[in-house]
GROMACS .gro file of C-alpha atoms in nm:
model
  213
    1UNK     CA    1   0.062  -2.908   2.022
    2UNK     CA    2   0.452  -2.876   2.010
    3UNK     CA    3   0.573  -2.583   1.800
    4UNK     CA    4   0.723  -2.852   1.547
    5UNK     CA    5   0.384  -3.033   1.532
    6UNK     CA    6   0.262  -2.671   1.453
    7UNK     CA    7   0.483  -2.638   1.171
    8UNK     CA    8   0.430  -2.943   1.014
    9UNK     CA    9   0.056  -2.903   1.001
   10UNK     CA   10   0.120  -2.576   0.841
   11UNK     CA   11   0.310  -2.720   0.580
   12UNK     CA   12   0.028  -2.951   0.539
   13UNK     CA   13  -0.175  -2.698   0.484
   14UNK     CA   14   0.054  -2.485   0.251
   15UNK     CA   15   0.081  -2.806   0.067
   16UNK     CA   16  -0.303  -2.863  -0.027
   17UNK     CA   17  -0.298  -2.487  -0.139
   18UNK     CA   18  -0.027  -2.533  -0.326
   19UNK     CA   19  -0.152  -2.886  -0.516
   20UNK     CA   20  -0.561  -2.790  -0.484
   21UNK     CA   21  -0.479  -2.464  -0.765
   22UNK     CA   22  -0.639  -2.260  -0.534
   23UNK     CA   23  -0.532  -1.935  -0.713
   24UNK     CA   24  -0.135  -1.847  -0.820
   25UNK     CA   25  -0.143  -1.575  -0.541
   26UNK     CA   26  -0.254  -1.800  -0.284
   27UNK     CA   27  -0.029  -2.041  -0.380
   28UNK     CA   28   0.265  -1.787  -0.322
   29UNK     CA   29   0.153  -1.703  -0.002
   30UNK     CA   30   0.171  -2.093   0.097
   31UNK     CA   31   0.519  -2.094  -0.054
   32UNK     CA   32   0.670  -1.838   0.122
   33UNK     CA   33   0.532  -1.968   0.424
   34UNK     CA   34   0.698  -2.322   0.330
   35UNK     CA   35   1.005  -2.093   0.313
   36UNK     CA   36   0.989  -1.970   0.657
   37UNK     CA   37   0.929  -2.288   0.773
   38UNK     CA   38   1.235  -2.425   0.637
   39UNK     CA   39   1.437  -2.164   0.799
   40UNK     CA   40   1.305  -2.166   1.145
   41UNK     CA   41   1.333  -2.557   1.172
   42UNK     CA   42   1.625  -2.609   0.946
   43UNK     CA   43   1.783  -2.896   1.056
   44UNK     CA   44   1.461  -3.047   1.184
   45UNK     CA   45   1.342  -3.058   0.843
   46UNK     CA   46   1.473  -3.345   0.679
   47UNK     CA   47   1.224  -3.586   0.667
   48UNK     CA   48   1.023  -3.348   0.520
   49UNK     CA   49   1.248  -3.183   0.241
   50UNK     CA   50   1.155  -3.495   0.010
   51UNK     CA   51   0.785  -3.398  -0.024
   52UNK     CA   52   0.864  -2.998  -0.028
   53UNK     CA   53   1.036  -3.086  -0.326
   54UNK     CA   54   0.841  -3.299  -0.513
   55UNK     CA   55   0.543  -3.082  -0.397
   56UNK     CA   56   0.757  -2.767  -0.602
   57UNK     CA   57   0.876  -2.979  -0.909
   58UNK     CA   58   0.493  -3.096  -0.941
   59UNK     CA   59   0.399  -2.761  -0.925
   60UNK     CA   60   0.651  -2.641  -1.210
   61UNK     CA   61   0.435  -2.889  -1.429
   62UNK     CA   62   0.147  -2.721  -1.442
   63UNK     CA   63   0.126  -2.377  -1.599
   64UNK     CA   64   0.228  -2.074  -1.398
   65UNK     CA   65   0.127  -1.749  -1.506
   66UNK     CA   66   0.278  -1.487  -1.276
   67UNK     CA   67   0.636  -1.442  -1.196
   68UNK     CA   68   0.547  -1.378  -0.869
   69UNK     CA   69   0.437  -1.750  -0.776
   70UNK     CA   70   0.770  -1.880  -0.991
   71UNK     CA   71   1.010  -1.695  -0.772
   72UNK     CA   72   0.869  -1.793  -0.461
   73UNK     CA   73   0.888  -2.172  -0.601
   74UNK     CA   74   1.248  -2.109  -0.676
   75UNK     CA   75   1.350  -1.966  -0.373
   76UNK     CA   76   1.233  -2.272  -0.149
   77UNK     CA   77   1.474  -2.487  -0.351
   78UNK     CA   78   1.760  -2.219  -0.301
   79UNK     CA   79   1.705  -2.213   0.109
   80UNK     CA   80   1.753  -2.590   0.060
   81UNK     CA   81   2.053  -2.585  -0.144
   82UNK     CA   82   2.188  -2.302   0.109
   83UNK     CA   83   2.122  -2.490   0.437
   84UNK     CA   84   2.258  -2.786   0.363
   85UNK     CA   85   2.391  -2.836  -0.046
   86UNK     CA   86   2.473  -3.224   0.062
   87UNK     CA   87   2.091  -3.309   0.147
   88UNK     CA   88   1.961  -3.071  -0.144
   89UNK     CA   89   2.165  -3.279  -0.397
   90UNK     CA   90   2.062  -3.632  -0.254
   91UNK     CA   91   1.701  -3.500  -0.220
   92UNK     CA   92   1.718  -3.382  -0.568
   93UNK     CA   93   1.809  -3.756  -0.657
   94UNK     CA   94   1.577  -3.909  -0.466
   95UNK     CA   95   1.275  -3.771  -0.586
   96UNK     CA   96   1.365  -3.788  -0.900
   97UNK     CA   97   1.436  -4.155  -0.856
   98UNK     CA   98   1.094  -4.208  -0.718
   99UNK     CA   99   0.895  -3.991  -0.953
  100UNK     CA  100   1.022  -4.019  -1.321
  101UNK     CA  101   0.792  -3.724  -1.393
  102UNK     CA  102   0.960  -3.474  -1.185
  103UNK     CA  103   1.306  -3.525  -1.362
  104UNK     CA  104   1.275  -3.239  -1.683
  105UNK     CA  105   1.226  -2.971  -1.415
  106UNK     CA  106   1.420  -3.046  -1.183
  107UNK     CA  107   1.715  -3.067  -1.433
  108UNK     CA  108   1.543  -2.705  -1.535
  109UNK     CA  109   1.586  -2.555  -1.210
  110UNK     CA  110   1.895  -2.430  -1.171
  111UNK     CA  111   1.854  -2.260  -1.586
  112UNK     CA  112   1.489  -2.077  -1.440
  113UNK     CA  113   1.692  -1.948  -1.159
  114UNK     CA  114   1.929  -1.804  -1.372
  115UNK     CA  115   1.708  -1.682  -1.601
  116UNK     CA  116   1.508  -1.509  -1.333
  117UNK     CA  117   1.754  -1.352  -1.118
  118UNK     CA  118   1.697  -1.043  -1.268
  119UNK     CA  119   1.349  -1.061  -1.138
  120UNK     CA  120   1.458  -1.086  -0.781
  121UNK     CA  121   1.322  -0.797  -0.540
  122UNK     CA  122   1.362  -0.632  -0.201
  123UNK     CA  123   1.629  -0.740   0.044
  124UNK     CA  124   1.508  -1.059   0.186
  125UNK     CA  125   1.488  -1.228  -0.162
  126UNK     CA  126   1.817  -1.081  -0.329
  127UNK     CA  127   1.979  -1.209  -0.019
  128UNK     CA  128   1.825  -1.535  -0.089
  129UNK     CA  129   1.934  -1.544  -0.429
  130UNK     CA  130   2.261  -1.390  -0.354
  131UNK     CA  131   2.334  -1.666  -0.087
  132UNK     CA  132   2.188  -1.953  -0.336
  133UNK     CA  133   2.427  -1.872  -0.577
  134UNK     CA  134   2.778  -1.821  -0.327
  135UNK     CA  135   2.684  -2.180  -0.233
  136UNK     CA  136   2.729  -2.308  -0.602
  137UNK     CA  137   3.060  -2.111  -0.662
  138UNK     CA  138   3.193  -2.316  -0.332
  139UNK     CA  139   2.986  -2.662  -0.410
  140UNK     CA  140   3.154  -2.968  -0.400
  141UNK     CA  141   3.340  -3.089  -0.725
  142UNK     CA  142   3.097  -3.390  -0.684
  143UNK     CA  143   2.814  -3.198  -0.809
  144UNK     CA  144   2.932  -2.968  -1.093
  145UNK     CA  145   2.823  -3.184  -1.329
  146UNK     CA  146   2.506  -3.052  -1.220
  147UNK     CA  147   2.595  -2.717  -1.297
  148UNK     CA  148   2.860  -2.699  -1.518
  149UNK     CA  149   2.648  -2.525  -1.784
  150UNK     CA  150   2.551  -2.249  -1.562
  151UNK     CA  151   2.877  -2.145  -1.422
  152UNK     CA  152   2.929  -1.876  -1.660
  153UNK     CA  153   2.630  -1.702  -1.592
  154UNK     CA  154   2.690  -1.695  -1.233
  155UNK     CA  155   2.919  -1.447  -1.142
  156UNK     CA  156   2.727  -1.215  -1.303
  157UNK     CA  157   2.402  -1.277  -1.179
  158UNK     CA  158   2.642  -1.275  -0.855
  159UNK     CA  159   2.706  -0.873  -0.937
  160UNK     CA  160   2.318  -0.822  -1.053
  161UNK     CA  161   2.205  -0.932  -0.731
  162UNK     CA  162   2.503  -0.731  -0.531
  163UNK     CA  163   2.413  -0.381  -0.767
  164UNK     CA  164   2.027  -0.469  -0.653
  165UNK     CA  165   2.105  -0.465  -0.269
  166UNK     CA  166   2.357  -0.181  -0.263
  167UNK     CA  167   2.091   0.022  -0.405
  168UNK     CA  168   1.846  -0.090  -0.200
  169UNK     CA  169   2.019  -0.018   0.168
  170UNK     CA  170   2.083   0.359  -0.008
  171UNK     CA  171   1.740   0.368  -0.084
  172UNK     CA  172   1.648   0.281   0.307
  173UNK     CA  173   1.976   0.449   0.414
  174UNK     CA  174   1.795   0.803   0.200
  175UNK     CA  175   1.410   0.716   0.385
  176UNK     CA  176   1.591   0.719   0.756
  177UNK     CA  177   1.827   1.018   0.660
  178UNK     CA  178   1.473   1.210   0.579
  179UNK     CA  179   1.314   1.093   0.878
  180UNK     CA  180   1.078   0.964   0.761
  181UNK     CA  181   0.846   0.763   0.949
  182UNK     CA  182   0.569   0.636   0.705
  183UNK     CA  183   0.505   0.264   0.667
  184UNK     CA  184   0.388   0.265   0.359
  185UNK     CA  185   0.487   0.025   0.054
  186UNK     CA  186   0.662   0.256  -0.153
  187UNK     CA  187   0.987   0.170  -0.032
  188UNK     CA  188   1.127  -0.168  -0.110
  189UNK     CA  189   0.877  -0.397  -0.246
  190UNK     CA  190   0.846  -0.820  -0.198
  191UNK     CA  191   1.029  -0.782   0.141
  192UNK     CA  192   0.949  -1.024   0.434
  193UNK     CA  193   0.944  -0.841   0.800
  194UNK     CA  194   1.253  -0.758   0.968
  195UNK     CA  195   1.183  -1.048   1.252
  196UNK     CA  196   1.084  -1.326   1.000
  197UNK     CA  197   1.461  -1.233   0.824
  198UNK     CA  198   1.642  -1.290   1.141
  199UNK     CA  199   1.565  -1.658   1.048
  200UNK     CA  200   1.864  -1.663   0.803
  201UNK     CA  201   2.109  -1.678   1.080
  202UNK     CA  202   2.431  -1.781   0.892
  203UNK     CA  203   2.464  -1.505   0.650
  204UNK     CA  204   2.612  -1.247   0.855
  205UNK     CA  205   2.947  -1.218   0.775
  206UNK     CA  206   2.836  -1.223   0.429
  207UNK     CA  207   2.581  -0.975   0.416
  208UNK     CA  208   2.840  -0.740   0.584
  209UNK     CA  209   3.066  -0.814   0.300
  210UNK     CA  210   2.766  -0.725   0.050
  211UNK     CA  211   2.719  -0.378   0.245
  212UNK     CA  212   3.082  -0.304   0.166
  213UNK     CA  213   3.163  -0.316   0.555
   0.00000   0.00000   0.00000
């Protein structure tokens, strides 16, 4: 089985999780892993970026209890909008064009991400967020009808997320400083592991800018 093949069957298999209710924890699990997914194959992805995001909106319908399961649904849709804001937009359309019933939260995506930056945690998912939201200060004029309601609350969910990494690296920068050498979760919680963030290969310059170098 080709590694592709291999990633497609475990989006499959994220996807049943994620539509079968099998618990909200579960559920986040198979989301993040969607995430990854996304990353690693990027631009080998498209044909499957309609049914990721139907398979999200759907979810949104039902009733989610923990924040924890509504973040990791948001942050699929950012990685979209960051890879490629062109095919997030005309995916957007699409599957709202074929399913009527996805339209409300689609259209409420963009407010629940602003609404839950705040909630944001540990450096893989600020960077997410912080990345998400750089892409809609530089998006196309085409689409700001799409966001025009947000853009004041963007620049300072912008600095949120910037105050929330700066004080994260210190907090790391403090643990190596002490030498200390315990691997416990104390540290920086919600974070993904160092070589499954390597997968975000076009943030660089920006995440230097972020760590004031």
């Amino acid at each position: 089985m080709s590694k592709r093949t291999n990633f497609f069957s475990e989006i499959l298999v994220s996807s049943r999780v994620i539509v079968n209710d099998l618990g909200e924890d579960s559920e986040a699990h198979a989301a993040k892993l969607i995430e990854v997914i996304i990353l690693q194959c990027q631009d080998n992805m498209s044909a499957a970026l309609p049914a990721i995001v139907q398979l999200i909106a759907q979810r949104f319908q039902r009733e989610i209890v923990t924040s924890e399961l509504r973040l990791m649904l948001i942050q699929v849709f950012i990685v979209i909008l960051w890879l490629n804001p062109d095919r997030f937009f005309q995916t957007l359309n699409t599957v709202a064009a074929n399913d009527p019933s996805t339209q409300s939260t689609i259209a409420n995506f963009f407010n629940q991400w602003m609404t839950d930056c705040e909630l944001f945690a540990g450096i893989h998912d600020r960077r997410v967020s912080a990345l998400g939201l750089c892409t809609l200060l530089r998006i196309d004029s085409k689409y700001y009808s799409a966001i025009s309601n947000l853009v004041p609350k963007i620049l300072p969910n912008c600095i949120h997320i910037y105050q929330g990494l700066m004080k994260t690296y210190q907090h790391n920068n403090d643990d190596d400083s002490d030498d200390d050498t315990d691997n416990d979760d104390d540290s920086v919680p919600s974070e993904i592991d160092d070589g499954e963030d390597e997968n975000i290969q076009h943030e660089d310059d920006f995440l230097e800018k972020l760590k004031g170098k």
